[in-house]
Short mmCIF file of C-alpha atoms and ligand atoms in Angstrom, two decimals:
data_model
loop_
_atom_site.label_atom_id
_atom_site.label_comp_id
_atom_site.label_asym_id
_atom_site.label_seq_id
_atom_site.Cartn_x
_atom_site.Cartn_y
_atom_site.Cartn_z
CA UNK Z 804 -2.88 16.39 12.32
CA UNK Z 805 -2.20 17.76 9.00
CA UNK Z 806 -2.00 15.94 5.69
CA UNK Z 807 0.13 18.07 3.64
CA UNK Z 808 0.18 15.81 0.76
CA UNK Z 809 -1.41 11.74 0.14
CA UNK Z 810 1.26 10.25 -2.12
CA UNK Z 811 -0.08 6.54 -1.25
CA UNK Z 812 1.52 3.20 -2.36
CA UNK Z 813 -0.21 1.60 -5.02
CA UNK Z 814 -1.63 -1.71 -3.97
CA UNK Z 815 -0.37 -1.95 -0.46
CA UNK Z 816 -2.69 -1.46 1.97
CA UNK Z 817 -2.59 1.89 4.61
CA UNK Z 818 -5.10 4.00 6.10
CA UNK Z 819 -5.24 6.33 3.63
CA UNK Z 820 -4.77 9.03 6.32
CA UNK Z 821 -3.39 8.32 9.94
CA UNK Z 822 -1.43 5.68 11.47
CA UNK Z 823 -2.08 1.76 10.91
CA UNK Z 824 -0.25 -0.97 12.40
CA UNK Z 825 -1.37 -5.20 12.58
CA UNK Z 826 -4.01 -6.67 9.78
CA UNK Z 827 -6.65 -7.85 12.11
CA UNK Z 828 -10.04 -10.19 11.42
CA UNK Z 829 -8.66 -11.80 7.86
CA UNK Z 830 -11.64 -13.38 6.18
CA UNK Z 831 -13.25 -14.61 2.79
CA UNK Z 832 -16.82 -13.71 3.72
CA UNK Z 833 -19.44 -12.92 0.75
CA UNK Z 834 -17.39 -13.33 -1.85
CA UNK Z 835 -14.60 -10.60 -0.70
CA UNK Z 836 -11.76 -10.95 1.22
CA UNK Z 837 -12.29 -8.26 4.34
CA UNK Z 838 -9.34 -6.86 5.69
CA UNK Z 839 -9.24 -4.76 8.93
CA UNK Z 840 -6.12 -3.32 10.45
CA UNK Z 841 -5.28 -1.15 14.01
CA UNK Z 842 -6.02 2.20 12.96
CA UNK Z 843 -5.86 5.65 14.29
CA UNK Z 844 -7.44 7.98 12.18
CA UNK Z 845 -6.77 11.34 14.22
CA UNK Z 846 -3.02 11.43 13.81
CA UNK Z 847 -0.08 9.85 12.32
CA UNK Z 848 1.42 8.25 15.67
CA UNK Z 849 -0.42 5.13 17.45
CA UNK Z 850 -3.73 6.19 19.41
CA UNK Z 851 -7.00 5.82 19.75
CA UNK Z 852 -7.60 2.32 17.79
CA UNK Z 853 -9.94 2.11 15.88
CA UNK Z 854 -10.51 -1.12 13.49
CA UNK Z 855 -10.00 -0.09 10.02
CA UNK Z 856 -11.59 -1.71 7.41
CA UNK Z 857 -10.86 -2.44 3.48
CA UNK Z 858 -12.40 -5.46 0.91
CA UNK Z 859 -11.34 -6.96 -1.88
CA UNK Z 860 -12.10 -9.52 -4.79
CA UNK Z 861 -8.70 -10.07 -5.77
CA UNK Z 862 -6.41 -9.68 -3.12
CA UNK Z 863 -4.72 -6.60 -4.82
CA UNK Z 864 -6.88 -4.37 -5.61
CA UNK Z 865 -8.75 -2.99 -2.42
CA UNK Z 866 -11.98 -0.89 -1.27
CA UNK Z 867 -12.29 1.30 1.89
CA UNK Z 868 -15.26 0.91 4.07
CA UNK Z 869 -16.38 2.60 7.20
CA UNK Z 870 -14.33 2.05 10.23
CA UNK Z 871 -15.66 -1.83 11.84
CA UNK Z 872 -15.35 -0.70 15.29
CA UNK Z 873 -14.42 2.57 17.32
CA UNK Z 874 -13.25 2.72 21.37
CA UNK Z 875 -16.27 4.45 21.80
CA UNK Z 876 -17.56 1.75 25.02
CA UNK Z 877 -17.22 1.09 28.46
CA UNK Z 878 -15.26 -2.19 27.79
CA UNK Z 879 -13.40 -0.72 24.63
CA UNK Z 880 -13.19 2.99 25.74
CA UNK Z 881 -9.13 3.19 25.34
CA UNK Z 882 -9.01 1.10 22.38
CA UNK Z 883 -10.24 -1.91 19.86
CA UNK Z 884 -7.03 -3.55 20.12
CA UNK Z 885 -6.14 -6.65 17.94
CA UNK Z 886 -8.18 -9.40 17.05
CA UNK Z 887 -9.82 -12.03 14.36
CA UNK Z 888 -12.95 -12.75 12.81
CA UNK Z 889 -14.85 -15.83 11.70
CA UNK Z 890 -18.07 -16.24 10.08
CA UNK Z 891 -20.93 -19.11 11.79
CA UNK Z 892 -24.70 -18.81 11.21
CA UNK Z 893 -24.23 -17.08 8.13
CA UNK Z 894 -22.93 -13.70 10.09
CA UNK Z 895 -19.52 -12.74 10.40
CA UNK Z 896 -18.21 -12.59 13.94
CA UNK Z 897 -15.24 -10.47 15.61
CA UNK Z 898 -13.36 -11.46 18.55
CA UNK Z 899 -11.00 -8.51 19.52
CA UNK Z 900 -9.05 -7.11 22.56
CA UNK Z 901 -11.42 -4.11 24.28
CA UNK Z 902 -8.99 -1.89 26.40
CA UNK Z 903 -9.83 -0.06 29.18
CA UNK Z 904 -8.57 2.59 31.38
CA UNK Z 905 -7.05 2.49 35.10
CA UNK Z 906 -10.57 1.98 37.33
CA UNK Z 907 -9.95 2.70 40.57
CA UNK Z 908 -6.07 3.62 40.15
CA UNK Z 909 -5.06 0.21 38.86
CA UNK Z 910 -3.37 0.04 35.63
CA UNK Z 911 -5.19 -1.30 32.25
CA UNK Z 912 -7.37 -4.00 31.24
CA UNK Z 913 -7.66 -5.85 28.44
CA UNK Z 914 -10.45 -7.94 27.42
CA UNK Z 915 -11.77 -10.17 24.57
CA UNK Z 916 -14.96 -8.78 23.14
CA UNK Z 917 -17.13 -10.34 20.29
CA UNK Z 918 -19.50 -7.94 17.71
CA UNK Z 919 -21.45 -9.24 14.87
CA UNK Z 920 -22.68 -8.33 11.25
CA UNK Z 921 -24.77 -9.80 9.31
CA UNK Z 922 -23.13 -7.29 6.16
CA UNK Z 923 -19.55 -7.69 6.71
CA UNK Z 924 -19.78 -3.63 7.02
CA UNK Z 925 -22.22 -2.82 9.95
CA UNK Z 926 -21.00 -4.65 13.32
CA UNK Z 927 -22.75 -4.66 16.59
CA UNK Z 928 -21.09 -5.31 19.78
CA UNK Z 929 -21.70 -7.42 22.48
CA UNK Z 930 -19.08 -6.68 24.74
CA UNK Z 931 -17.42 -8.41 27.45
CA UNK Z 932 -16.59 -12.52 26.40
CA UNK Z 933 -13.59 -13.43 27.87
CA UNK Z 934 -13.37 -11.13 30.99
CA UNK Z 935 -10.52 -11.31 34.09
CA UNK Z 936 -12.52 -13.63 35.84
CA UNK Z 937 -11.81 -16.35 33.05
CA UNK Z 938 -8.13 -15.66 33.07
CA UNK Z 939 -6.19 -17.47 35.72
CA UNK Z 940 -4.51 -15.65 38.02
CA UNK Z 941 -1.17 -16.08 37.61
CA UNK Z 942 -1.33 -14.09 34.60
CA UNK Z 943 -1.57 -10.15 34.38
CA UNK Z 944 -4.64 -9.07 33.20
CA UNK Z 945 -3.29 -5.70 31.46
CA UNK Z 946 -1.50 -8.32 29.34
CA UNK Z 947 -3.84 -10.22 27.94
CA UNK Z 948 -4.87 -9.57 24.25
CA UNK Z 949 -4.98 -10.52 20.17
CA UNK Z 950 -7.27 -13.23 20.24
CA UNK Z 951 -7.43 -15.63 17.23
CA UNK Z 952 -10.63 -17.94 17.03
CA UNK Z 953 -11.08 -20.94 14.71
CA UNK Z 954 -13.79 -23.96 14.99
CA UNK Z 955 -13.18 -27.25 15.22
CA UNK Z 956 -15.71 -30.39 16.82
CA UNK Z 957 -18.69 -28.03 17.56
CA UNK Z 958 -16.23 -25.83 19.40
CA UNK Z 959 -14.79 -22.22 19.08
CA UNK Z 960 -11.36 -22.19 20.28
CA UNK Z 961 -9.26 -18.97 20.51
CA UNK Z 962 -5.29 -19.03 21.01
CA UNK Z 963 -4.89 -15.04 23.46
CA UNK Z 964 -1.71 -13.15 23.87
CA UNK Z 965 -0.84 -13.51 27.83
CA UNK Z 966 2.07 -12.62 30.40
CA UNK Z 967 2.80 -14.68 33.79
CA UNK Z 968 2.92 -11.95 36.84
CA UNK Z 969 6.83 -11.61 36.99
CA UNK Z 970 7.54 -13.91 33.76
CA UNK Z 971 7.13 -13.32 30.41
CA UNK Z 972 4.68 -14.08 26.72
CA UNK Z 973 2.54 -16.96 27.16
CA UNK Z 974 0.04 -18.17 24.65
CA UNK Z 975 -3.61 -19.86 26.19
CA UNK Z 976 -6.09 -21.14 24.72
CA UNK Z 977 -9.88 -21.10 25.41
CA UNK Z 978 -12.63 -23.00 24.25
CA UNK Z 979 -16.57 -22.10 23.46
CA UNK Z 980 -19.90 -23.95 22.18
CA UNK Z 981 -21.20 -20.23 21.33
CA UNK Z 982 -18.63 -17.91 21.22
CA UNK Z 983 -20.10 -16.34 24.24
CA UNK Z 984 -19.13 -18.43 26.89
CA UNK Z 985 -15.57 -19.35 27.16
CA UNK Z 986 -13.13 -21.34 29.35
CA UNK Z 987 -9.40 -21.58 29.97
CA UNK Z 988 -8.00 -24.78 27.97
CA UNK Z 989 -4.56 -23.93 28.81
CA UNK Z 990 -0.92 -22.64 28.36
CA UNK Z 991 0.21 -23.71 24.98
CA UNK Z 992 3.42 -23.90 25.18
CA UNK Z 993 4.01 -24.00 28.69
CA UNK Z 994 6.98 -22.22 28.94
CA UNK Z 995 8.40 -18.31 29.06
CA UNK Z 996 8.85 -16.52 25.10
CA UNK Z 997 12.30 -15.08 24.87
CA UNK Z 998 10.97 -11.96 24.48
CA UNK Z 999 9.67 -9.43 27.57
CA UNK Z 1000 5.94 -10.22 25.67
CA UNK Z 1001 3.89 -12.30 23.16
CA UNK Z 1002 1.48 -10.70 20.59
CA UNK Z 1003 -0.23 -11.83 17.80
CA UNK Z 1004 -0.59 -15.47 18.03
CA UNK Z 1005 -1.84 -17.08 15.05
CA UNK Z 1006 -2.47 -21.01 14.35
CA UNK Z 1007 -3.34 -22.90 11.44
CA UNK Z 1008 -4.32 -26.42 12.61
CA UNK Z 1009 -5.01 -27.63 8.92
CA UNK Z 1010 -1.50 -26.49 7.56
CA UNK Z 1011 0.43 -27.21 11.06
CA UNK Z 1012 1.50 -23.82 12.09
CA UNK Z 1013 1.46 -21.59 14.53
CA UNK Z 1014 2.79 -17.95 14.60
CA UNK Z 1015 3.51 -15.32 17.43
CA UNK Z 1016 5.85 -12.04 17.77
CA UNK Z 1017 7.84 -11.22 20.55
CA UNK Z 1018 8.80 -7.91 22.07
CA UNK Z 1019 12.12 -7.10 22.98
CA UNK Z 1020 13.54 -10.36 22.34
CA UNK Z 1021 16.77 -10.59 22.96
CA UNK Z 1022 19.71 -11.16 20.17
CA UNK Z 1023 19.96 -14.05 18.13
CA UNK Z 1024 21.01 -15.51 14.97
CA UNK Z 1025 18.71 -14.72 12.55
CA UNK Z 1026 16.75 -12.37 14.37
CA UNK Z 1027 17.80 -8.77 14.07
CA UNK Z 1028 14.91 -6.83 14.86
CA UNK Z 1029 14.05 -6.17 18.80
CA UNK Z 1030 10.61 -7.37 17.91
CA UNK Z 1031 10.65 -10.29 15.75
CA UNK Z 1032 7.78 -12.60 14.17
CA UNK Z 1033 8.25 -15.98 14.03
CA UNK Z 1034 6.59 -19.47 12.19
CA UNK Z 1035 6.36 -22.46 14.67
CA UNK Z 1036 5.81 -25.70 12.72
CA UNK Z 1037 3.75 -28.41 14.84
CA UNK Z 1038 0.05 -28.84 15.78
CA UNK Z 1039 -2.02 -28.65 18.64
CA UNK Z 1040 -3.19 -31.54 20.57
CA UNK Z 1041 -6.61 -31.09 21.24
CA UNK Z 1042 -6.49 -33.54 24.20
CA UNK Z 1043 -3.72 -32.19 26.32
CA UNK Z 1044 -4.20 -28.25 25.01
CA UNK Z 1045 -0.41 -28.60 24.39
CA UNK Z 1046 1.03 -27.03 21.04
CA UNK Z 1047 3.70 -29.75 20.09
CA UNK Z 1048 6.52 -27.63 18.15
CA UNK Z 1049 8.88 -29.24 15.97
CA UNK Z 1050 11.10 -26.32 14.40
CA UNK Z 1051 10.54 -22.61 14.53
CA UNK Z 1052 12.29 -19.90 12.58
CA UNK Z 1053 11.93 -16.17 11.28
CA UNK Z 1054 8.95 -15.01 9.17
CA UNK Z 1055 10.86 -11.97 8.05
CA UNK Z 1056 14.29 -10.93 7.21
CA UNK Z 1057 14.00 -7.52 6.54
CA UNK Z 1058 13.62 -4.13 9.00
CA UNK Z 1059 9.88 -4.12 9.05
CA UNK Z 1060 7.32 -6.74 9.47
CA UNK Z 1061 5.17 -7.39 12.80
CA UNK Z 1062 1.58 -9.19 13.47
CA UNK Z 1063 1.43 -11.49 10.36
CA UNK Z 1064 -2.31 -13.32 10.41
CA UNK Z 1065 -3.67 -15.92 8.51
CA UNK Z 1066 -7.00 -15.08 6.36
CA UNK Z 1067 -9.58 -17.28 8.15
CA UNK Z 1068 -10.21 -20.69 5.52
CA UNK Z 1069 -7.33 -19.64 3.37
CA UNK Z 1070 -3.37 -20.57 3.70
CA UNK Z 1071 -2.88 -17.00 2.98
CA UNK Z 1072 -0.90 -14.61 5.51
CA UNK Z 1073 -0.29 -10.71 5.26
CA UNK Z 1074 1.51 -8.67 8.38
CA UNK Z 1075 2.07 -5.12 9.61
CA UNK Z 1076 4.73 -3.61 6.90
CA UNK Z 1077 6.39 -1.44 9.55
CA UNK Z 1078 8.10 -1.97 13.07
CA UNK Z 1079 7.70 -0.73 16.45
CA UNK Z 1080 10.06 1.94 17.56
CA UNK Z 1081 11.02 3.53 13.79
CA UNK Z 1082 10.69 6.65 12.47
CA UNK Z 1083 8.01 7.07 9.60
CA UNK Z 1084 9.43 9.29 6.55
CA UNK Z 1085 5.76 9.20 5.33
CA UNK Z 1086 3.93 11.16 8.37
CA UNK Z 1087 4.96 14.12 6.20
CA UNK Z 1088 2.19 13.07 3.49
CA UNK Z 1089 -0.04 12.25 6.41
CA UNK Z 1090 -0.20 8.43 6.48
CA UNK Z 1091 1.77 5.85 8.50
CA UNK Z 1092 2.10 2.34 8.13
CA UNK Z 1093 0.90 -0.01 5.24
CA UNK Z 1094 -0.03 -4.05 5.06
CA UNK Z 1095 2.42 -6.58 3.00
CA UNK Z 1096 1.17 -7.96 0.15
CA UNK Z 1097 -0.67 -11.16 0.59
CA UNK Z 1098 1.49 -14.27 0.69
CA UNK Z 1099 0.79 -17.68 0.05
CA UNK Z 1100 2.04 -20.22 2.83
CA UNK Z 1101 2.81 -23.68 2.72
CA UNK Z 1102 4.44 -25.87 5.41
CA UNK Z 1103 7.31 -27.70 3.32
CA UNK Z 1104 8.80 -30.54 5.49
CA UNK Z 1105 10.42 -28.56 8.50
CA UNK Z 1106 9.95 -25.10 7.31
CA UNK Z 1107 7.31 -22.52 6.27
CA UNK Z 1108 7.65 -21.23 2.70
CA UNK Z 1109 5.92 -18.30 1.62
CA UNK Z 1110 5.24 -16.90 -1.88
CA UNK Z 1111 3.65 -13.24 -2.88
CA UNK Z 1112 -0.12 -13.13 -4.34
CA UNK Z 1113 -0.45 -10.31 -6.42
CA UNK Z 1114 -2.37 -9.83 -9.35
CA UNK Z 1115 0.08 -8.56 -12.44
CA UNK Z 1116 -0.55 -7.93 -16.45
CA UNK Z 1117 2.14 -9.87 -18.32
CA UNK Z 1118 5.31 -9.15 -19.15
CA UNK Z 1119 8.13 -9.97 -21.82
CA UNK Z 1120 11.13 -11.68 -20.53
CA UNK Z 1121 14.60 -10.38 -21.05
CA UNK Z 1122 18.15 -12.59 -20.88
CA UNK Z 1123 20.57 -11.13 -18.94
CA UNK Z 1124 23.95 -11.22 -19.88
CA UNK Z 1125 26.27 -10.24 -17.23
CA UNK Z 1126 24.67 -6.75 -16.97
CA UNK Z 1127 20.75 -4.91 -17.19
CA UNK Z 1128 19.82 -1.60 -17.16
CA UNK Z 1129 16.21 -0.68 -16.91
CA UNK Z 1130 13.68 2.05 -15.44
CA UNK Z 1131 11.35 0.29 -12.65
CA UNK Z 1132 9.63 2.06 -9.83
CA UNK Z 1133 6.37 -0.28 -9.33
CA UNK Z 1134 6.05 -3.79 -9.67
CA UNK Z 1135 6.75 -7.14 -9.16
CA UNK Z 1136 10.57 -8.52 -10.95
CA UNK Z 1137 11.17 -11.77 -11.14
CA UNK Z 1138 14.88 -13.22 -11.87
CA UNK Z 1139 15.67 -16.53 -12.54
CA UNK Z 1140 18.87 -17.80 -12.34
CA UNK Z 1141 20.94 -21.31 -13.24
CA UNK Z 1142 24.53 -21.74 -11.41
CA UNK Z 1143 24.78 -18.02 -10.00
CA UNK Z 1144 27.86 -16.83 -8.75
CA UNK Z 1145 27.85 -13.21 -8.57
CA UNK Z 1146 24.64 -11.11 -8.17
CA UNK Z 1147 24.12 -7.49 -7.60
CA UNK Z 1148 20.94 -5.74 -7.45
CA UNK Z 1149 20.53 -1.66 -7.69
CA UNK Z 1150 17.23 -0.06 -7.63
CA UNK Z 1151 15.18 3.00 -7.21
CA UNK Z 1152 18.44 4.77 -7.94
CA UNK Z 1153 18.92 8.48 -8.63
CA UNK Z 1154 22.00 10.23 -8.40
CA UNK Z 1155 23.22 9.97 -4.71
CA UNK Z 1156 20.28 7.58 -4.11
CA UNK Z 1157 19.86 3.65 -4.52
CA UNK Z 1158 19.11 0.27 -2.45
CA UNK Z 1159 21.01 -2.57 -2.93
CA UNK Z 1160 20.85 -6.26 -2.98
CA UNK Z 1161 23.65 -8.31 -3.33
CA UNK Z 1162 24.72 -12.39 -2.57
CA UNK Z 1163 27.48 -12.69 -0.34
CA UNK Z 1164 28.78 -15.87 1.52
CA UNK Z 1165 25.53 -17.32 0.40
CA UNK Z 1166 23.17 -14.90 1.74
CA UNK Z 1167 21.14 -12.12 0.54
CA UNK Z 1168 22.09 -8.75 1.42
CA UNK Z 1169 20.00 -6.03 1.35
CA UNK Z 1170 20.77 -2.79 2.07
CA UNK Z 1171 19.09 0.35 2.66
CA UNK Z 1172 21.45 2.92 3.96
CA UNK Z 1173 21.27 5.12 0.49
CA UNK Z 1174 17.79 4.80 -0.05
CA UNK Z 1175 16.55 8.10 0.26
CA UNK Z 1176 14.93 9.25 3.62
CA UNK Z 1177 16.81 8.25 6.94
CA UNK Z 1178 14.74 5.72 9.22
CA UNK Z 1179 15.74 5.88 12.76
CA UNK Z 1180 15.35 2.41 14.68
CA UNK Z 1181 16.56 1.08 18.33
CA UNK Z 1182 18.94 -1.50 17.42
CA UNK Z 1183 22.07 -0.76 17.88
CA UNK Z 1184 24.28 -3.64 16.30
CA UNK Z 1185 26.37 -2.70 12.56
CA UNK Z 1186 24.09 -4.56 10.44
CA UNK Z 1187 20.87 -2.10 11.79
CA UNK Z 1188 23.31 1.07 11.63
CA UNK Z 1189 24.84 0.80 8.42
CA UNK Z 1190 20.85 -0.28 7.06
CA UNK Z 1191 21.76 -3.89 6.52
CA UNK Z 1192 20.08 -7.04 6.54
CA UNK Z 1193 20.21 -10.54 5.18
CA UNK Z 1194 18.33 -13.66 4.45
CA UNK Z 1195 19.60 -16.89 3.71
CA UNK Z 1196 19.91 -17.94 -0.11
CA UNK Z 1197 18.94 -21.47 -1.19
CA UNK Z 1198 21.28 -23.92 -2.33
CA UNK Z 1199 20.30 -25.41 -5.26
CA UNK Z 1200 21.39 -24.92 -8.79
CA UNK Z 1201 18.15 -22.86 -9.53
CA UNK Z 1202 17.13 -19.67 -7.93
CA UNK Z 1203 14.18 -18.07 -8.92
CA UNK Z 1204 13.72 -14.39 -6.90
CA UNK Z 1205 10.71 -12.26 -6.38
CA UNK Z 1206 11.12 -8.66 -5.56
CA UNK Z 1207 7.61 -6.64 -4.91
CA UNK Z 1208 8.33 -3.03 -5.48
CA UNK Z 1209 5.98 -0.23 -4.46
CA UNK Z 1210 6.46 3.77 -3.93
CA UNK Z 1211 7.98 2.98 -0.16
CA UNK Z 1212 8.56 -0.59 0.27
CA UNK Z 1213 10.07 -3.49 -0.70
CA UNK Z 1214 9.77 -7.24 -0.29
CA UNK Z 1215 12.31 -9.95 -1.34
CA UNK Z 1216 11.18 -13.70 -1.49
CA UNK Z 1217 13.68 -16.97 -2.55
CA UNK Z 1218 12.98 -20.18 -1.65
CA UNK Z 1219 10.07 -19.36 0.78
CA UNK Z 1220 11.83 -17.03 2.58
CA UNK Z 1221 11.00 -13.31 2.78
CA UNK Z 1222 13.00 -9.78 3.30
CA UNK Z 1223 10.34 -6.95 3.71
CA UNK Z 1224 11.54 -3.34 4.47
CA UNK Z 1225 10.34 -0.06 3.92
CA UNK Z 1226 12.53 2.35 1.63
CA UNK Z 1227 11.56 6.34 1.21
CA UNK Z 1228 13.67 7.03 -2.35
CA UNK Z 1229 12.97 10.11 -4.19
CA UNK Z 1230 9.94 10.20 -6.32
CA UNK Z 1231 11.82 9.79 -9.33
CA UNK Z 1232 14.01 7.40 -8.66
CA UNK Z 1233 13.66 4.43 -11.24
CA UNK Z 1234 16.97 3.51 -12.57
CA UNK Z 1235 17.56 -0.08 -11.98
CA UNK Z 1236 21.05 -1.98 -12.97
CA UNK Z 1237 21.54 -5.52 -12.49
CA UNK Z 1238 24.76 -7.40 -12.79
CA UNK Z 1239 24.85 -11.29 -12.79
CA UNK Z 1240 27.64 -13.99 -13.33
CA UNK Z 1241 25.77 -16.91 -14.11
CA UNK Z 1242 25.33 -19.64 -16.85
CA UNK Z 1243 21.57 -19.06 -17.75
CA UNK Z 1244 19.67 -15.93 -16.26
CA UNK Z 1245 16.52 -14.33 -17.10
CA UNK Z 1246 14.64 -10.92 -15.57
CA UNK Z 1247 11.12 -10.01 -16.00
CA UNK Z 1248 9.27 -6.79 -14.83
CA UNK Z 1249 5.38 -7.06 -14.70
CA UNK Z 1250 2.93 -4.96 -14.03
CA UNK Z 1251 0.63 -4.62 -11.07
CA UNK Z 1252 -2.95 -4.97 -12.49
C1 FRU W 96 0.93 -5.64 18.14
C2 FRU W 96 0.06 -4.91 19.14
C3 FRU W 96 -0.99 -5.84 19.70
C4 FRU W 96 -2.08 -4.91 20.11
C5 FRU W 96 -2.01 -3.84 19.07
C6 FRU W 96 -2.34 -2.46 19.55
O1 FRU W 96 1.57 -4.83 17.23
O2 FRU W 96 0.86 -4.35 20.16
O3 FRU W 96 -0.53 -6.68 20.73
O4 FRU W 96 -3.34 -5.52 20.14
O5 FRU W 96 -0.69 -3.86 18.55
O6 FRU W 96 -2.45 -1.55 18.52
#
């Protein structure tokens, strides 16, 4: 690999050098939040995973560490796949997806393995927790991965990615008094995803939430991207092992998000800022992926509403009146708005160049097709091709809309919903021109600390 050039984001999250995809083992542990993400340092496509590692006080401002974990093992020796961490006895614990190569001519296998620091920075493994011979076998065991782990009663419990032999994603859970001795609780949801495979699952008993991402799901309303994350609202009956799901809907309107996790103890939620199957304008500068900024989650009624965390110096608010011109490249913009009618939203714009958000029919459209460097994706319906997508815009009288801006990415929230996509503009690009009809609106720029 050859890093030409680092021109890094500025409070997102990436490897610094290589490729990264999902946030893995969120936890406040010693008074830092630890981050660690599916990393492969040799090259700027996926590889050899590694688990990545990065702390932080202040959930915007972050430290590198060494790497957690490397597929250096017997049971790990193709890859530290996905995983989560939780801290007991005072040590913080990892419970991740070991990968291993065809044995004997058969194809992978993927097993949950624990390690343990006492640090947060040194781990040692102990291999082997949740083997094939714990997995029933109706499911494929070269499909079997991302384990999350909570505690609740005296018991570890861990929700696993899974596949039925000729079906599709399943989520089970498993249950331990040490977190070295497991059983099979059961299939949570008991039935086939839509999608060819599950990955990621994620629950948050406290808040009443569950979240998983599907591969290759097949075309819906509201879900544009072949692999889509999604909330489930409901909670798991300890009892029966059955997840009892009331609504579900999209985590993400935008082109790239994947693998959301919660931070263990905290309602607080950051995913993959990328997609499967795109092209990467950055492997150029020798890095590949980056995180999302933190968001806050809450379960309102039937829906999951989430809200960015990042940490900003203040700014002076502006009234617009009909029309805005400013210079913004970094940031976080808020814009507040009383009985909108007409919005439209240009940014990072130099000469040919710009991205675009406008309301239409009462959604937010976003789109990307003049941003700068071309992204080349698998979907094939108009919205992907002509670099659109759209979220759904509240209905009441007052809006209020966040837009996180950073050198290559961009992430929309209003009214708990979220539109996250990548964007490779020219360096300089900073104009910025918004143009409102509305009776009361106001635009502030601040910051990032
Ligand atoms: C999700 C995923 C996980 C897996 C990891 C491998 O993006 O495919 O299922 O553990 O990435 O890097």
């Amino acid at each position: 690999m050859t890093i030409l050039k680092t021109k890094q984001p500025a409070f997102h999250i990436t490897g610094e050098k290589g490729w990264i995809n999902d946030p893995n083992g969120l936890i406040f542990f010693k008074g830092k939040y630890h981050v660690f993400y599916q990393h492969n340092p040799y090259d700027v496509q996926w590889g050899p995973m590694h688990w990545g590692h990065v702390v932080s006080e202040d959930l915007t401002h972050w430290e590198y560490l060494p790497y957690a974990l490397t597929p250096c093992d017997e049971f790990d020796s193709f890859g530290c796949f996905s995983g989560s961490a939780i801290e007991y006895d005072g040590k913080l614990w990892l419970l991740y997806t070991g990968v291993v190569e065809n044995q004997g001519g058969e194809t992978f296998r993927q097993l949950q393995c624990l390690a343990e620091s006492e640090d947060g920075i040194t781990f040692k493994k102990h291999g082997v927790v949740i083997g094939e011979d714990k997995l029933p076998a109706e499911y494929e065991p070269w499909n079997f991965r991302d384990p999350k782990v909570w505690r609740y009663n005296d018991y570890f419990w861990c929700v696993v990615a899974a596949k039925k032999r000729d079906g599709r994603g399943r989520i089970l859970l498993f249950k331990s008094k040490d977190l070295f001795d497991w059983e099979f609780v059961s299939d949570l949801l008991n039935k086939d995803s839509d999608g060819t495979m599950i990955e990621c699952p994620d629950l948050n008993q406290e808040l009443g939430y569950m979240l998983s991402c599907e591969q290759f799901q097949p075309k819906e309303e509201g879900h544009f991207n072949v692999h889509t994350s999604r909330w489930h609202i409901g909670k798991l009956d300890y009892e029966s092992g059955e997840f009892k799901e009331k609504t579900r809907g999209t985590m993400d309107y935008g082109f790239d998000f994947y693998a959301p996790q919660t931070i263990a103890g905290a309602n607080v939620v950051i995913g993959w800022l990328n997609m499967w199957d795109r092209t990467i304008p950055s492997a150029k500068y020798g890095f590949t992926g980056m995180l999302t900024v933190p968001r806050k989650v809450e379960v309102k009624g039937d829906r999951l509403y989430q809200t960015p965390i990042v940490k900003t110096k203040s700014g002076v608010e502006k009234i617009v009146d009909r029309l805005l011109e400013d210079n913004v490249k970094k940031g976080v913009i808020t814009i507040k708005a009383k009985g909108l009618t007409d919005f439209s939203l240009k940014f990072r714009e130099k000469g040919e160049n710009y991205t675009e958000l406008c309301l239409e029919n009462n959604k937010w459209v976003f789109n990307r097709s003049r941003s700068g460097e071309e992204i080349k994706g698998v979907e094939t319906d108009s919205d992907s091709l002509n670099g659109i997508r759209r979220m759904p815009c509240s209905k009441s009288e007052e809006k209020t809309l966040t837009i996180v801006m950073d050198e290559f990415s961009v992430e929309i929230f209003e009214d708990g919903n979220v539109l996250s996509s990548t964007i490779y503009p020219p360096e300089d690009a900073t104009k910025l021109t918004l143009s409102v009809k509305a009776d009361h609106c106001v635009y502030l720029v601040e910051e990032v600390e």
